[in-house]
Tab-separated table of N, CA and C in Angstrom:
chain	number	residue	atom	x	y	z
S	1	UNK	N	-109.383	-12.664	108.537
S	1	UNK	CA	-109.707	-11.840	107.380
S	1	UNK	C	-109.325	-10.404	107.702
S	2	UNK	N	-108.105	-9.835	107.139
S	2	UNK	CA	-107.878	-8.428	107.341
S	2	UNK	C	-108.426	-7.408	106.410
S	3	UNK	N	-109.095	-6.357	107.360
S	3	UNK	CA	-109.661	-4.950	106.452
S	3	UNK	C	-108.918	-3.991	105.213
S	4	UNK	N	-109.318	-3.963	104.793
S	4	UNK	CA	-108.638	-3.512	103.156
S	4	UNK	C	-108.832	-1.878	103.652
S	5	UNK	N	-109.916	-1.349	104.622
S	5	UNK	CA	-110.072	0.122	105.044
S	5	UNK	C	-111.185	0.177	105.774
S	6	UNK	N	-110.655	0.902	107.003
S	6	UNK	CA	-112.098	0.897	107.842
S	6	UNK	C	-111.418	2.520	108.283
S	7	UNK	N	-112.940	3.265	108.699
S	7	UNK	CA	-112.859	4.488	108.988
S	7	UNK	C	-113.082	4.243	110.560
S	8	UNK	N	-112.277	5.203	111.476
S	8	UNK	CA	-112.414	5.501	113.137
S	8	UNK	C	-112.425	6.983	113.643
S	9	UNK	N	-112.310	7.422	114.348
S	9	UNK	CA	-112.432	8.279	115.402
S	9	UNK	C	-110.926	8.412	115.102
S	10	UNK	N	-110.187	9.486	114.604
S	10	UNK	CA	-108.509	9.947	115.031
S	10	UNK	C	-108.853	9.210	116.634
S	11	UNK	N	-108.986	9.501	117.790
S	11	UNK	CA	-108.649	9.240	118.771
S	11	UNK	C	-108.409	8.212	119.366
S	12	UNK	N	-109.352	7.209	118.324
S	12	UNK	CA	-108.295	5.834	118.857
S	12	UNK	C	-106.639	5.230	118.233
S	13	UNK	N	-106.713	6.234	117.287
S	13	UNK	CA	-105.142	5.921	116.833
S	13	UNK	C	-103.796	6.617	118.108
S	14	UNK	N	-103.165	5.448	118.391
S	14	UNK	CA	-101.748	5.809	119.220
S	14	UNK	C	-101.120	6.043	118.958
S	15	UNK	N	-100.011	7.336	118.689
S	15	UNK	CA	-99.139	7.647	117.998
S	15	UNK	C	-97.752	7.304	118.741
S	16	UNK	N	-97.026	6.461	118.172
S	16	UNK	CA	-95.676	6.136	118.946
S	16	UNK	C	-94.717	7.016	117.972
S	17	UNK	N	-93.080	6.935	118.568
S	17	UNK	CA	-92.191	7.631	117.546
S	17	UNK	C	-91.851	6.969	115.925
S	18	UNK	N	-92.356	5.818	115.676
S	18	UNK	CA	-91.982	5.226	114.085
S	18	UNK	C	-93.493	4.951	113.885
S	19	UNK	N	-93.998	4.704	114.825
S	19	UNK	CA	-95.581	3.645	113.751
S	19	UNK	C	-96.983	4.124	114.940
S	20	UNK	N	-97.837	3.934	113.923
S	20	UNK	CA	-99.557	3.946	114.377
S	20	UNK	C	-100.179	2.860	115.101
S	21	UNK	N	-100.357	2.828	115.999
S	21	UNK	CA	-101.027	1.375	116.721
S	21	UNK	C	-102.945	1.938	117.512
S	22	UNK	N	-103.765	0.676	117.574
S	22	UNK	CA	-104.727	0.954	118.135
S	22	UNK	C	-104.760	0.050	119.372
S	23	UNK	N	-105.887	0.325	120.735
S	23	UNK	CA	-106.024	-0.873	121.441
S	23	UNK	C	-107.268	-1.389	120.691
S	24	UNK	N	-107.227	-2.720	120.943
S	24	UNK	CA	-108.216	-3.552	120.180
S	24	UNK	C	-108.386	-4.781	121.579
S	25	UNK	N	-110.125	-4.612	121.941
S	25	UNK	CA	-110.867	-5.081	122.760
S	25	UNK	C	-110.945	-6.419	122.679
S	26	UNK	N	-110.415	-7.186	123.499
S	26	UNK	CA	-110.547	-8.711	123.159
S	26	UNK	C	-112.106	-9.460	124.086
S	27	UNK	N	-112.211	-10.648	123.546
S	27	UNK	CA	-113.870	-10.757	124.040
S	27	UNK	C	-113.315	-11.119	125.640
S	28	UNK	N	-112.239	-11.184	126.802
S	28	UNK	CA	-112.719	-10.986	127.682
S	28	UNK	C	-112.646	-9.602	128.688
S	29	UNK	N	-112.892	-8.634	127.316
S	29	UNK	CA	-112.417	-6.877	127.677
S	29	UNK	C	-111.459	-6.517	128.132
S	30	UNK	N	-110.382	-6.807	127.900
S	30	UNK	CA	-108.543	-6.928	128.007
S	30	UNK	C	-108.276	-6.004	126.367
S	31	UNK	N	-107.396	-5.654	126.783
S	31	UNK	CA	-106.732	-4.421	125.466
S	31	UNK	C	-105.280	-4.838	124.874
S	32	UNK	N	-105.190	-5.175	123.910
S	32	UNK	CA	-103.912	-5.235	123.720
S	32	UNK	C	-103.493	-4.230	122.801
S	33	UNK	N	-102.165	-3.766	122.481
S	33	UNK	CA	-102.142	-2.516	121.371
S	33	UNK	C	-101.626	-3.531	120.164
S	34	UNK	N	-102.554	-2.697	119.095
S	34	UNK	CA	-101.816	-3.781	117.557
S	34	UNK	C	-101.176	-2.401	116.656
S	35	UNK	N	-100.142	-2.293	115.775
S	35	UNK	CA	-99.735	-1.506	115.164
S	35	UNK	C	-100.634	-1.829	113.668
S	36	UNK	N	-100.824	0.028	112.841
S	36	UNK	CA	-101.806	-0.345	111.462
S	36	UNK	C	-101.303	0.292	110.819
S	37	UNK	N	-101.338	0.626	109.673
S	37	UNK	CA	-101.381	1.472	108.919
S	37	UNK	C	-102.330	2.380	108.544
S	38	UNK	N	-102.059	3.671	108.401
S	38	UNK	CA	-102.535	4.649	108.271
S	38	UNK	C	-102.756	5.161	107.163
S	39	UNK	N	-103.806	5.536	106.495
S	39	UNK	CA	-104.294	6.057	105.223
S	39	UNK	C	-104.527	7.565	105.498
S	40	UNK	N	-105.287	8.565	104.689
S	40	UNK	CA	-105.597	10.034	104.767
S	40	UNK	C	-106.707	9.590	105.994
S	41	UNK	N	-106.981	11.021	106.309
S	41	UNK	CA	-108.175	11.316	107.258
S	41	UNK	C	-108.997	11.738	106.011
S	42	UNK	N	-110.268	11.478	106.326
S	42	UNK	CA	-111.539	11.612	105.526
S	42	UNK	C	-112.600	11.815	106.072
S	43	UNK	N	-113.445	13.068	106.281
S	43	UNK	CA	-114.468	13.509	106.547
S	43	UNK	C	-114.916	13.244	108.592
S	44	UNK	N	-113.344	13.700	109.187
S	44	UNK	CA	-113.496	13.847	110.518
S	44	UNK	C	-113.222	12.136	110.819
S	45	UNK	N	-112.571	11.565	109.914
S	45	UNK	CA	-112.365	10.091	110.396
S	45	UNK	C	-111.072	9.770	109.696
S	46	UNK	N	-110.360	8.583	110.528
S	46	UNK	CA	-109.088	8.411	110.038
S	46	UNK	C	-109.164	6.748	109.637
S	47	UNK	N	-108.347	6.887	108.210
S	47	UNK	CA	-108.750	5.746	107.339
S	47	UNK	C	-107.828	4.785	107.841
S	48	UNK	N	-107.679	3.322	108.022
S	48	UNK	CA	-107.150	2.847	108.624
S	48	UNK	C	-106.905	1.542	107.463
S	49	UNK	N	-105.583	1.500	106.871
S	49	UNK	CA	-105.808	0.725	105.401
S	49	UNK	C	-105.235	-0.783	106.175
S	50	UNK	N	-104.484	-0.732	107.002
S	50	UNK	CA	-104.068	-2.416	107.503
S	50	UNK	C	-103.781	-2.577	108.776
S	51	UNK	N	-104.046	-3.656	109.449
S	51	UNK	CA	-103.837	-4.127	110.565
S	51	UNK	C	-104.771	-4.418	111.924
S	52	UNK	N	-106.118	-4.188	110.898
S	52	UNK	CA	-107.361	-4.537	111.801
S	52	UNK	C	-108.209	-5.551	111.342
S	53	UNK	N	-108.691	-6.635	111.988
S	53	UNK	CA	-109.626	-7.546	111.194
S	53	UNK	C	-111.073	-6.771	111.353
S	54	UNK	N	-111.802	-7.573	110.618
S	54	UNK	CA	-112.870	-7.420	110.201
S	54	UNK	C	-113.868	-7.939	111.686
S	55	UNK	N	-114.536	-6.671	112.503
S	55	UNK	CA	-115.170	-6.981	113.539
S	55	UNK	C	-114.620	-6.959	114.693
S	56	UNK	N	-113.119	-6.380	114.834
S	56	UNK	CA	-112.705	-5.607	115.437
S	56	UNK	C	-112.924	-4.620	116.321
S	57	UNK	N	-113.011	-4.518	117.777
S	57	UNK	CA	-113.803	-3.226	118.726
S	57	UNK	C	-112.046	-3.033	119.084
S	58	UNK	N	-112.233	-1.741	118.544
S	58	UNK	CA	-111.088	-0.683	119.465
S	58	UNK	C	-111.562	0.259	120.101
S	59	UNK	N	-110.576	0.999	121.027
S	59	UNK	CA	-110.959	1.869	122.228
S	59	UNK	C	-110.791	3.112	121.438
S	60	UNK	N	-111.704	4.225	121.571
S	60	UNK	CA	-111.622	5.542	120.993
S	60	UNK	C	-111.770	6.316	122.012
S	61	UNK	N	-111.898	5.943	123.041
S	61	UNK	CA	-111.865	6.996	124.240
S	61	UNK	C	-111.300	6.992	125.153
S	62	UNK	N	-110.086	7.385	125.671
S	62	UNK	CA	-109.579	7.079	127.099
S	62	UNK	C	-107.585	6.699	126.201
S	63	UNK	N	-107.636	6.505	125.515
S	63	UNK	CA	-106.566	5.967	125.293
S	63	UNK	C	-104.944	6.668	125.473
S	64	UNK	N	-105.217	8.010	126.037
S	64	UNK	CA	-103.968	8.566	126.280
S	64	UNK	C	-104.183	8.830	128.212
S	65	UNK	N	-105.087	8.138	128.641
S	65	UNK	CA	-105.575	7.976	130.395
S	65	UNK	C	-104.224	6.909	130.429
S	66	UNK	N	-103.499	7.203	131.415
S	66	UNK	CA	-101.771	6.519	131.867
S	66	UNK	C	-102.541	5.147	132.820
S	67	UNK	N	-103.513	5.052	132.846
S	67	UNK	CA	-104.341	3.794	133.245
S	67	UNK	C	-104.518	2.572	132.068
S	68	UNK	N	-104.564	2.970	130.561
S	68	UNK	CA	-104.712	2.549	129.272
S	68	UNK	C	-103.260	1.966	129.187
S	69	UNK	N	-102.954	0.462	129.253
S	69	UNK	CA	-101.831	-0.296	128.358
S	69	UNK	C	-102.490	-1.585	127.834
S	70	UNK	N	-101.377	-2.540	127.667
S	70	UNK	CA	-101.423	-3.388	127.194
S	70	UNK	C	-102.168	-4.503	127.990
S	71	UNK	N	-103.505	-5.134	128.392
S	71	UNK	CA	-103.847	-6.106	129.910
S	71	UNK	C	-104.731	-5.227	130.425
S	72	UNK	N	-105.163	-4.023	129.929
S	72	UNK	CA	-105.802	-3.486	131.037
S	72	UNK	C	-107.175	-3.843	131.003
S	73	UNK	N	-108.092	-4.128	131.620
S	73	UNK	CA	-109.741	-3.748	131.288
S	73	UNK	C	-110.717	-3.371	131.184
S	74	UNK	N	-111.353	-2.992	129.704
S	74	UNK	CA	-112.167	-1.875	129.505
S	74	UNK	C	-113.780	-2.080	129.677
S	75	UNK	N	-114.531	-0.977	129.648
S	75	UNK	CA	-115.616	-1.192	129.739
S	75	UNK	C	-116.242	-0.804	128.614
S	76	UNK	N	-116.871	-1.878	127.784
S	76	UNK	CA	-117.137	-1.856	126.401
S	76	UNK	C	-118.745	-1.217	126.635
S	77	UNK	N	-119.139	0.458	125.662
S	77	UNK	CA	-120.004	1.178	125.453
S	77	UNK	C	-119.866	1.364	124.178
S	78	UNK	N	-120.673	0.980	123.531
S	78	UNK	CA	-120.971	0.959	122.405
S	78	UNK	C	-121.464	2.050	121.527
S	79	UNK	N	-120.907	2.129	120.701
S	79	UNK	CA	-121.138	3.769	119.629
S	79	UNK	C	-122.024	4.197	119.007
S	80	UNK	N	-123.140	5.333	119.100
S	80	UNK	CA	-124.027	5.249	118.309
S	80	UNK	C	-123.905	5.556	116.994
């Protein structure tokens, strides 16, 4: 089931030279990067119109650390 719009943290969006990608936390805390689409920023958050399912944990912190690729594993802290 893919998200029609979910709001994040700018900082977990990856900016490559053509497209927007996030890492997205898999359940055995391994990262893979998925490319999304990008909507406006809205109220200190960036709208994220496709390419994330529903229940989705991406990384908003650390993601420009040259330790952060594709396999790596994170330590999931949860947002208040």
């Amino acid at each position: 089931n893919t998200c029609t719009t979910e709001q994040f943290n700018p900082e977990a969006v990856v900016q490559g030279a053509e497209k927007s990608n996030v890492y997205v936390i898999a359940d055995d805390n391994t990262v893979s990067l998925r490319e999304v689409e990008l909507g406006e920023a809205f109220a200190g958050n960036q709208v994220i119109l496709k390419g994330l399912n529903v229940g989705d944990k991406v990384v908003v912190d650390g993601t420009q650390n040259r330790m952060m690729r594709p396999g790596a594993t994170v330590k999931v802290v949860e947002s208040k």
